[in-house]
Coordinates of C-alpha atoms and ligand atoms in Angstrom, one line a residue:
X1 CA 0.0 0.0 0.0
X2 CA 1.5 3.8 -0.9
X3 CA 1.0 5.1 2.6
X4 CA 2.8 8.2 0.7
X5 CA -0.1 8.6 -1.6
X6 CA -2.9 7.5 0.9
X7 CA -1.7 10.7 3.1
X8 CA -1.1 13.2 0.4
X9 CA -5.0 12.3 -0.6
X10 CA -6.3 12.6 3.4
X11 CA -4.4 15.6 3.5
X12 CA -6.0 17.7 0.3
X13 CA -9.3 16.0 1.5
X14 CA -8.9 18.3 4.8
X15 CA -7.7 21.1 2.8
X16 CA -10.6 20.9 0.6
X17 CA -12.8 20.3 3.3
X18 CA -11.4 23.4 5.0
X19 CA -11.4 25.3 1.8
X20 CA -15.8 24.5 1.5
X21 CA -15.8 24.9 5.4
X22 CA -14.2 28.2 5.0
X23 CA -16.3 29.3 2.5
X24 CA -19.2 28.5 4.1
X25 CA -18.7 30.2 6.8
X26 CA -16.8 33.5 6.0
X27 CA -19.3 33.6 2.9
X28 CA -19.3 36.0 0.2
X29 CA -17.2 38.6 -0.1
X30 CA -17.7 42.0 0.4
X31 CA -18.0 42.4 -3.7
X32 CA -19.6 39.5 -3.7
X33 CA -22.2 40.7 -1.4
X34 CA -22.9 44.1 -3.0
X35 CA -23.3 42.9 -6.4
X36 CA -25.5 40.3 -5.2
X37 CA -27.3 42.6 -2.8
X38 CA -27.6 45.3 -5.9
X39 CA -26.3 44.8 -9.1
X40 CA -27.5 41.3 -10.2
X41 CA -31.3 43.1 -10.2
X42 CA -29.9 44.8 -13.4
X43 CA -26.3 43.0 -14.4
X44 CA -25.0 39.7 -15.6
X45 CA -21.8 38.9 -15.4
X46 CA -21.0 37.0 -19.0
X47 CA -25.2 35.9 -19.0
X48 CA -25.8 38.9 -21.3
X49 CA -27.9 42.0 -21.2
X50 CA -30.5 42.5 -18.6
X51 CA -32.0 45.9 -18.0
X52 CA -28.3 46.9 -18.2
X53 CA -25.1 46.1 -19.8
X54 CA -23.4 42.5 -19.1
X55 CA -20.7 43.9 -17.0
X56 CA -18.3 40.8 -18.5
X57 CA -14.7 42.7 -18.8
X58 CA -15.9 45.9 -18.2
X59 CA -12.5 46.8 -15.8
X60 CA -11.3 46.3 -19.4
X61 CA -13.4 48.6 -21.1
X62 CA -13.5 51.0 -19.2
X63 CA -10.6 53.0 -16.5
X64 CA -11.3 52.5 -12.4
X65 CA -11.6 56.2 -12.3
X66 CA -14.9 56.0 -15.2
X67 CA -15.9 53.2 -13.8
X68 CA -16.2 54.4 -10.1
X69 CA -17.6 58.0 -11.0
X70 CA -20.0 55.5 -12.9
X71 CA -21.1 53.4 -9.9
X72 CA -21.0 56.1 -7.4
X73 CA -23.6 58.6 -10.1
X74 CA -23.9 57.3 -13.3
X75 CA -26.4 60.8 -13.7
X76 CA -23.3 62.7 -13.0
X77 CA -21.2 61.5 -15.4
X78 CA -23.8 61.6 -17.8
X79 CA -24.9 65.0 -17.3
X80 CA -20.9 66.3 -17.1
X81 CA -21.5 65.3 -21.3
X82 CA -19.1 62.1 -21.4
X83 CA -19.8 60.6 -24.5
X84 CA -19.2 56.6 -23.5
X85 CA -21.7 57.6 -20.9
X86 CA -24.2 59.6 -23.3
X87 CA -24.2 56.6 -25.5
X88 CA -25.0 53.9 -23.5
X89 CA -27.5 55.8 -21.8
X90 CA -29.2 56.1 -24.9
X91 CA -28.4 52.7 -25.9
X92 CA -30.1 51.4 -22.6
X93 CA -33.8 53.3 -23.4
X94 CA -32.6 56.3 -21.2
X95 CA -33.0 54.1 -18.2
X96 CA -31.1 55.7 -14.7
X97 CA -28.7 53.5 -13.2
X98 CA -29.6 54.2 -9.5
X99 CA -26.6 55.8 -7.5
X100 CA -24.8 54.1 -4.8
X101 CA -23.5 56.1 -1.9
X102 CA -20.4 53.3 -1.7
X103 CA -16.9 54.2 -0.6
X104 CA -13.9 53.7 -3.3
X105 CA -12.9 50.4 -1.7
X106 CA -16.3 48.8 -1.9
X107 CA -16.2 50.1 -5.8
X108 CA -12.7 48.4 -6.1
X109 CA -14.4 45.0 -4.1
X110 CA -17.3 45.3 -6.8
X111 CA -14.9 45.6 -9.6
X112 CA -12.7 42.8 -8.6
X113 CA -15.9 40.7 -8.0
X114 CA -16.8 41.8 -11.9
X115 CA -13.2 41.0 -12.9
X116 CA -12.9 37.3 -11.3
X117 CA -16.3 36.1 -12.6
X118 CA -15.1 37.7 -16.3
X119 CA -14.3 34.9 -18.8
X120 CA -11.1 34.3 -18.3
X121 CA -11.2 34.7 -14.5
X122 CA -10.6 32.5 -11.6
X123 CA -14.5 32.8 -10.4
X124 CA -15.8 32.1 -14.1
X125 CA -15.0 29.0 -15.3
X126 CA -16.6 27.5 -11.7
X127 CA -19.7 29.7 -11.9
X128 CA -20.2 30.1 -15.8
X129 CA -21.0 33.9 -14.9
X130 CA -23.6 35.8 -12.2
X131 CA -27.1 36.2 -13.2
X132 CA -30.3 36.5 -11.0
X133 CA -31.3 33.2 -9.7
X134 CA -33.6 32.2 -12.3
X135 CA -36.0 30.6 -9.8
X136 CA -39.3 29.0 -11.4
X137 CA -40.1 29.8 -15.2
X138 CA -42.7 32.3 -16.1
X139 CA -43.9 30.1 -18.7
X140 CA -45.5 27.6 -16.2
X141 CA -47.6 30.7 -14.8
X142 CA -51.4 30.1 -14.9
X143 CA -54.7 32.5 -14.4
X144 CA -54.4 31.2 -10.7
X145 CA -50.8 32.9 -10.4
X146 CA -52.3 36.0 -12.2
X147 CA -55.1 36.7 -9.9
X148 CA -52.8 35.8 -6.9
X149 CA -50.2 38.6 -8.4
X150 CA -53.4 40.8 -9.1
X151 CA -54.7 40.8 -5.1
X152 CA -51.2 41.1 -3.6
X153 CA -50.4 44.3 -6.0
X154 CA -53.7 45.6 -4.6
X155 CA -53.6 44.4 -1.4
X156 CA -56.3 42.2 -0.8
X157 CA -53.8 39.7 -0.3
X158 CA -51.7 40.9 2.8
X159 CA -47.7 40.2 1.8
X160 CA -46.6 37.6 3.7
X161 CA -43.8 39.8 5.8
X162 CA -45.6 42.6 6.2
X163 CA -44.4 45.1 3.2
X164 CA -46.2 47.7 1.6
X165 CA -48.8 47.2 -1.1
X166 CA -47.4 47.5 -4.4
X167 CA -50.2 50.0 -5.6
X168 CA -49.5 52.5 -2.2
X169 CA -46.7 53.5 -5.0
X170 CA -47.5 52.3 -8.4
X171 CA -50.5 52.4 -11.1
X172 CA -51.4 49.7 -13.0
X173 CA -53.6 50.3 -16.3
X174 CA -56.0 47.0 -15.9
X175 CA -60.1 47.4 -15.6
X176 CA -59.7 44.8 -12.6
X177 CA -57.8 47.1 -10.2
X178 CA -58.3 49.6 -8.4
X179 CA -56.3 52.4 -9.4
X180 CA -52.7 53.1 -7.8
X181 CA -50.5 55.1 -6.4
X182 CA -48.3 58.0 -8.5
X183 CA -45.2 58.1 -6.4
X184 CA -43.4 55.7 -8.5
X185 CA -43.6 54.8 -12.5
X186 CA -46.5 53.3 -13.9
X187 CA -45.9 50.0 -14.4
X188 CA -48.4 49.3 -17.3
X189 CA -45.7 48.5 -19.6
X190 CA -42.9 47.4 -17.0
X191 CA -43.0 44.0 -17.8
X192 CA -42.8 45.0 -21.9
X193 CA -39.2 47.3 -20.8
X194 CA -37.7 44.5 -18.3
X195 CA -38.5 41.2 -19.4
X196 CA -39.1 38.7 -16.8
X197 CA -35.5 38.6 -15.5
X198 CA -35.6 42.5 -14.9
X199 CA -39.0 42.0 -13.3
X200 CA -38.3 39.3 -11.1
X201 CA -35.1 40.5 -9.8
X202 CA -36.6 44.1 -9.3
X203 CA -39.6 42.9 -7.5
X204 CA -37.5 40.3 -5.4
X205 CA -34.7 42.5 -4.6
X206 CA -35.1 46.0 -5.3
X207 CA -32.5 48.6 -6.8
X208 CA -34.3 51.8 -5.9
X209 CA -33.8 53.4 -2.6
X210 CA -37.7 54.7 -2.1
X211 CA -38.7 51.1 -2.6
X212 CA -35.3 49.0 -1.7
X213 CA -36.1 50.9 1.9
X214 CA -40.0 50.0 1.9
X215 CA -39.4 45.9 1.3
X216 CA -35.6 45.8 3.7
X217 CA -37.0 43.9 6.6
X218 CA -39.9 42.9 4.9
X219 CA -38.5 41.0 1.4
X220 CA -41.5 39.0 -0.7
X221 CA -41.2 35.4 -0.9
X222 CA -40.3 33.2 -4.0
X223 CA -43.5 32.7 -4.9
X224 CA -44.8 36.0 -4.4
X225 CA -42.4 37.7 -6.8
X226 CA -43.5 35.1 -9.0
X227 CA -47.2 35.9 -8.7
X228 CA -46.4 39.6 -8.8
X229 CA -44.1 39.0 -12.2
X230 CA -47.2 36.9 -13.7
X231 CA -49.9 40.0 -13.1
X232 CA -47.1 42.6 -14.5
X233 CA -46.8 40.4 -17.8
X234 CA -50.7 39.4 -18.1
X235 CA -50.9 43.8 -17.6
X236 CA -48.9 44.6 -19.9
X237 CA -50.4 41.9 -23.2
X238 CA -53.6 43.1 -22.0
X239 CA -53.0 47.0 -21.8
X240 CA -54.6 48.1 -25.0
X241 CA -58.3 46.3 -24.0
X242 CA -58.0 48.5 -21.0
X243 CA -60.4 51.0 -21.0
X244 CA -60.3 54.0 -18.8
X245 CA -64.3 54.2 -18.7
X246 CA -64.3 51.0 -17.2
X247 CA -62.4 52.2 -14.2
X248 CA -64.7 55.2 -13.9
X249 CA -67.4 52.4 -13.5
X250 CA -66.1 51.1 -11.4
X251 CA -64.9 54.0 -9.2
X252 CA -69.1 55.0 -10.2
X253 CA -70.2 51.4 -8.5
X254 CA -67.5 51.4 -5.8
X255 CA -69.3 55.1 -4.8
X256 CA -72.7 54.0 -4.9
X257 CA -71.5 50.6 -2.7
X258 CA -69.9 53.6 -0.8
X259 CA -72.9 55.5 -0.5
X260 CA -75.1 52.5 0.4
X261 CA -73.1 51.6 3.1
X262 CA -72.9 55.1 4.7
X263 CA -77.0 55.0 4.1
X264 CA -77.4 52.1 6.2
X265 CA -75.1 53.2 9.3
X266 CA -76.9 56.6 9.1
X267 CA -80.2 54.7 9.1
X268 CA -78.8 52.6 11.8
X269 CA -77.8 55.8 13.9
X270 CA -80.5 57.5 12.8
X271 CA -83.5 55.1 14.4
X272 CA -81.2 54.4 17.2
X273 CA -80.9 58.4 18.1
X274 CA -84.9 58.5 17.6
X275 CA -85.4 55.8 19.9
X276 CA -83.3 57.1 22.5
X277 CA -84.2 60.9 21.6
X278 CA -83.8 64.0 24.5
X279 CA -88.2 64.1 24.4
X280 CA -88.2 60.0 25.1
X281 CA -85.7 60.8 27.9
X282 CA -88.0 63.7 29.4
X283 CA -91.0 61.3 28.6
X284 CA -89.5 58.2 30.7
X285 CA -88.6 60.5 33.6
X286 CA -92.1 62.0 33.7
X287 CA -93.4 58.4 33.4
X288 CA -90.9 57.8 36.2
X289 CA -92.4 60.6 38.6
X290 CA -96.0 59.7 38.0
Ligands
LIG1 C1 -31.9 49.5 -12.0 C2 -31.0 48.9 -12.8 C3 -29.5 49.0 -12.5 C4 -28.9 48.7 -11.3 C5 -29.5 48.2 -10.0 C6 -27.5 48.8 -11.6 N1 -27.2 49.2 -12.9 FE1 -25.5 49.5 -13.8 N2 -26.4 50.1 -15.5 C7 -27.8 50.1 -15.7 C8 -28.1 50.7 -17.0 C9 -29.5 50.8 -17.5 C10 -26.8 51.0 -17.6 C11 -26.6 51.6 -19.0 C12 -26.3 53.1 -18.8 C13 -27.5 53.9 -18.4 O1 -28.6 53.7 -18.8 O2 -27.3 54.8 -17.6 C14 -25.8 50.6 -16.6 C15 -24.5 50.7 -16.8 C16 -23.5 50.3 -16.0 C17 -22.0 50.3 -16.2 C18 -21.4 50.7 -17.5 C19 -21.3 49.5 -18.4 C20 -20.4 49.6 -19.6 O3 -20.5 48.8 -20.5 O4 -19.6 50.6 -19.6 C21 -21.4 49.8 -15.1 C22 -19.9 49.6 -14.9 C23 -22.4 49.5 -14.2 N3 -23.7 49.7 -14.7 C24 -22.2 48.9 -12.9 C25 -23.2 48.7 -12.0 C26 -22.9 48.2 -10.6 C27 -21.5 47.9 -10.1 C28 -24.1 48.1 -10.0 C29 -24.3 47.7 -8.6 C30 -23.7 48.5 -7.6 C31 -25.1 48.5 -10.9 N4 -24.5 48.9 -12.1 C32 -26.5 48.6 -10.7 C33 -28.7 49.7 -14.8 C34 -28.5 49.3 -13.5
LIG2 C1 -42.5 53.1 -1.4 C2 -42.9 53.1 -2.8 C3 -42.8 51.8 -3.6 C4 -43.5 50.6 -3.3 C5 -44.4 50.3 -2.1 C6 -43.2 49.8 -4.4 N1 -42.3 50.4 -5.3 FE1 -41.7 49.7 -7.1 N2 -40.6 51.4 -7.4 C7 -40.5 52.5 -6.6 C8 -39.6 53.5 -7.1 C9 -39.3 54.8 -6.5 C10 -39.1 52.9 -8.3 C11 -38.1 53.5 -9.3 C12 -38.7 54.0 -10.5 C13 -39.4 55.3 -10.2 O1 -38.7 56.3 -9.8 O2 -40.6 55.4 -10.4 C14 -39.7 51.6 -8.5 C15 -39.5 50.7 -9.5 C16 -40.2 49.6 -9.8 C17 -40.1 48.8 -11.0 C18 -39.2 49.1 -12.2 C19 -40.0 50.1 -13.0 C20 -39.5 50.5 -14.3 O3 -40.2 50.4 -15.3 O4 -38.3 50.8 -14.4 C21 -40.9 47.7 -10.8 C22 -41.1 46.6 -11.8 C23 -41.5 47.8 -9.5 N3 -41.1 49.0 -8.9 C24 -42.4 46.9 -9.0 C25 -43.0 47.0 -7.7 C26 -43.9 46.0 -7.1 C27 -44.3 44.7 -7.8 C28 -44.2 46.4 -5.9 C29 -45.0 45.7 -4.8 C30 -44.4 44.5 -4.3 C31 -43.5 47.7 -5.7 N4 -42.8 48.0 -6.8 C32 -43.7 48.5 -4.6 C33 -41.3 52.6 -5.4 C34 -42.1 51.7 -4.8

């Protein structure tokens, strides 16, 4: 027997062991984390384009310096009339990269994150590139997820940890809602400018700081991003059947329910404050003295 051999193999199976155990437990690194936490809503690594670039080599195309004024205010740089930045601001339908209040050496952690998962990187040929976990397929949606999505955007549904309802924010053009919020973009045609990547990874882990803030401590499950995603995409084949006037019906209908209601707790008040009326009062007392 090569006792040689046989310890050289228990040996790397500790190291290897280690190097998992290690991993597990220290976890992603700080790159790791922020592009996960952030990026990946909008960014593949070597996946392709999402609702942004795929960021593949980009610490090639581009200098640090660009490419942390970039990441810090991509509006900035814009605005100062860069022409890389002009361009694929145009080339991305105009679309603001949100900013990220990050100090340089999380930047530099993001960008070496970008670098190893970059073809040609240590990360890469292990992880075949970073894209949002593609989770279930929208494909196997059904009018059961649809209405599910429709009563959690309005509400009806309660989210299951507690966050906001979509439409205290957002409108949706659909005769079977109630209409929405105008804080945030109308999200008629969202599903028609993301796709169901950009959708998902939005909804499930969001980019914007007004609505990143609202769902923090109170994220949406799996399958409620999934629900949410199928009633975004069902809005947005449907949008040109919706009819405004049929929202005004209903808003008529949902008044006259309104009115109805506030009829029959007046009535309600109304017979009770007869019956127990200031002359019944004097009455029963004079009954009283007799
Ligand atoms: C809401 C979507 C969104 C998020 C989140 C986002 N980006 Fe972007 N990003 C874009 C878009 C869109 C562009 C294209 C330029 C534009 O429209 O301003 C872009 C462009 C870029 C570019 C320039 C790419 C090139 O080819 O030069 C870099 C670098 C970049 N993003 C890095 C990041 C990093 C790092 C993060 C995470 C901290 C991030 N982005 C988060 C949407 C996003
Ligand atoms: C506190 C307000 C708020 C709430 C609640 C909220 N959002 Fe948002 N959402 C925003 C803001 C702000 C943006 C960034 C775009 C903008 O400025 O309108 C945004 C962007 C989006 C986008 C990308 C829009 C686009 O076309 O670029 C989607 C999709 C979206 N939200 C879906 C949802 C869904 C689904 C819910 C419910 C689970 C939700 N949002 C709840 C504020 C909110």
């Amino acid at each position: 027997m090569e006792w040689k051999a046989m310890k050289i193999r228990i040996v790397s199976l500790f190291f290897l062991a280690g190097v998992f155990y290690g991993a597990a437990v220290f976890g992603q690194s700080e790159g790791e984390k922020l592009f996960k936490q952030i990026c990946v809503a909008c960014h593949t690594i070597g996946q392709g384009k999402l609702i942004g670039p795929d960021l593949a080599g980009v610490q090639q195309r581009r200098s640090e310096d660009w490419l942390t004024r970039f990441i810090r205010s991509s509006q900035t740089v814009i605005q100062s009339g860069d022409p890389v930045a002009t361009a694929l601001f145009e080339e991305y339908n105009r679309i603001p990269m949100p900013d990220n209040n990050y100090s340089d050496d999380q930047i530099r952690a993001i960008i070496s994150y970008i670098a190893e998962n970059s073809p040609g990187g240590p990360g890469a040929a292990e992880t075949g590139g970073i894209s949002p976990a593609p989770g279930r397929p929208l494909s196997e949606a059904g009018e059961a997820n649809i209405q599910a999505g429709k009563n959690l955007f309005e509400g009806r549904t309660r989210l299951n940890n507690g966050g906001p309802t979509c439409n205290s924010c957002h409108n949706v053009k659909n005769d079977a809602l109630m209409g929405g919020g105008a804080l945030a973009k109308d999200l008629t045609d969202a599903y028609s400018r993301l796709g169901e990547a950009g959708v998902k990874a939005i909804v499930g882990n969001p980019p914007f700081p007004a609505m990143k803030q609202a769902y923090q401590n109170r994220p949406l499950t799996e399958t409620e991003v999934f629900d949410l995603t199928a009633f975004l995409q069902h809005a947005d084949r449907v949008r040109d059947t919706q009819q405004a006037k049929n929202y005004r019906t209903q808003l008529l209908f949902s008044g006259l329910g309104g009115a109805l209601v506030l009829l029959l707790l007046f009535g309600g008040f109304w017979t009770r404050s007869k019956r127990g009326s200031v002359n019944r009062k004097i009455y029963d007392r004079q009954i009283k003295t007799i």
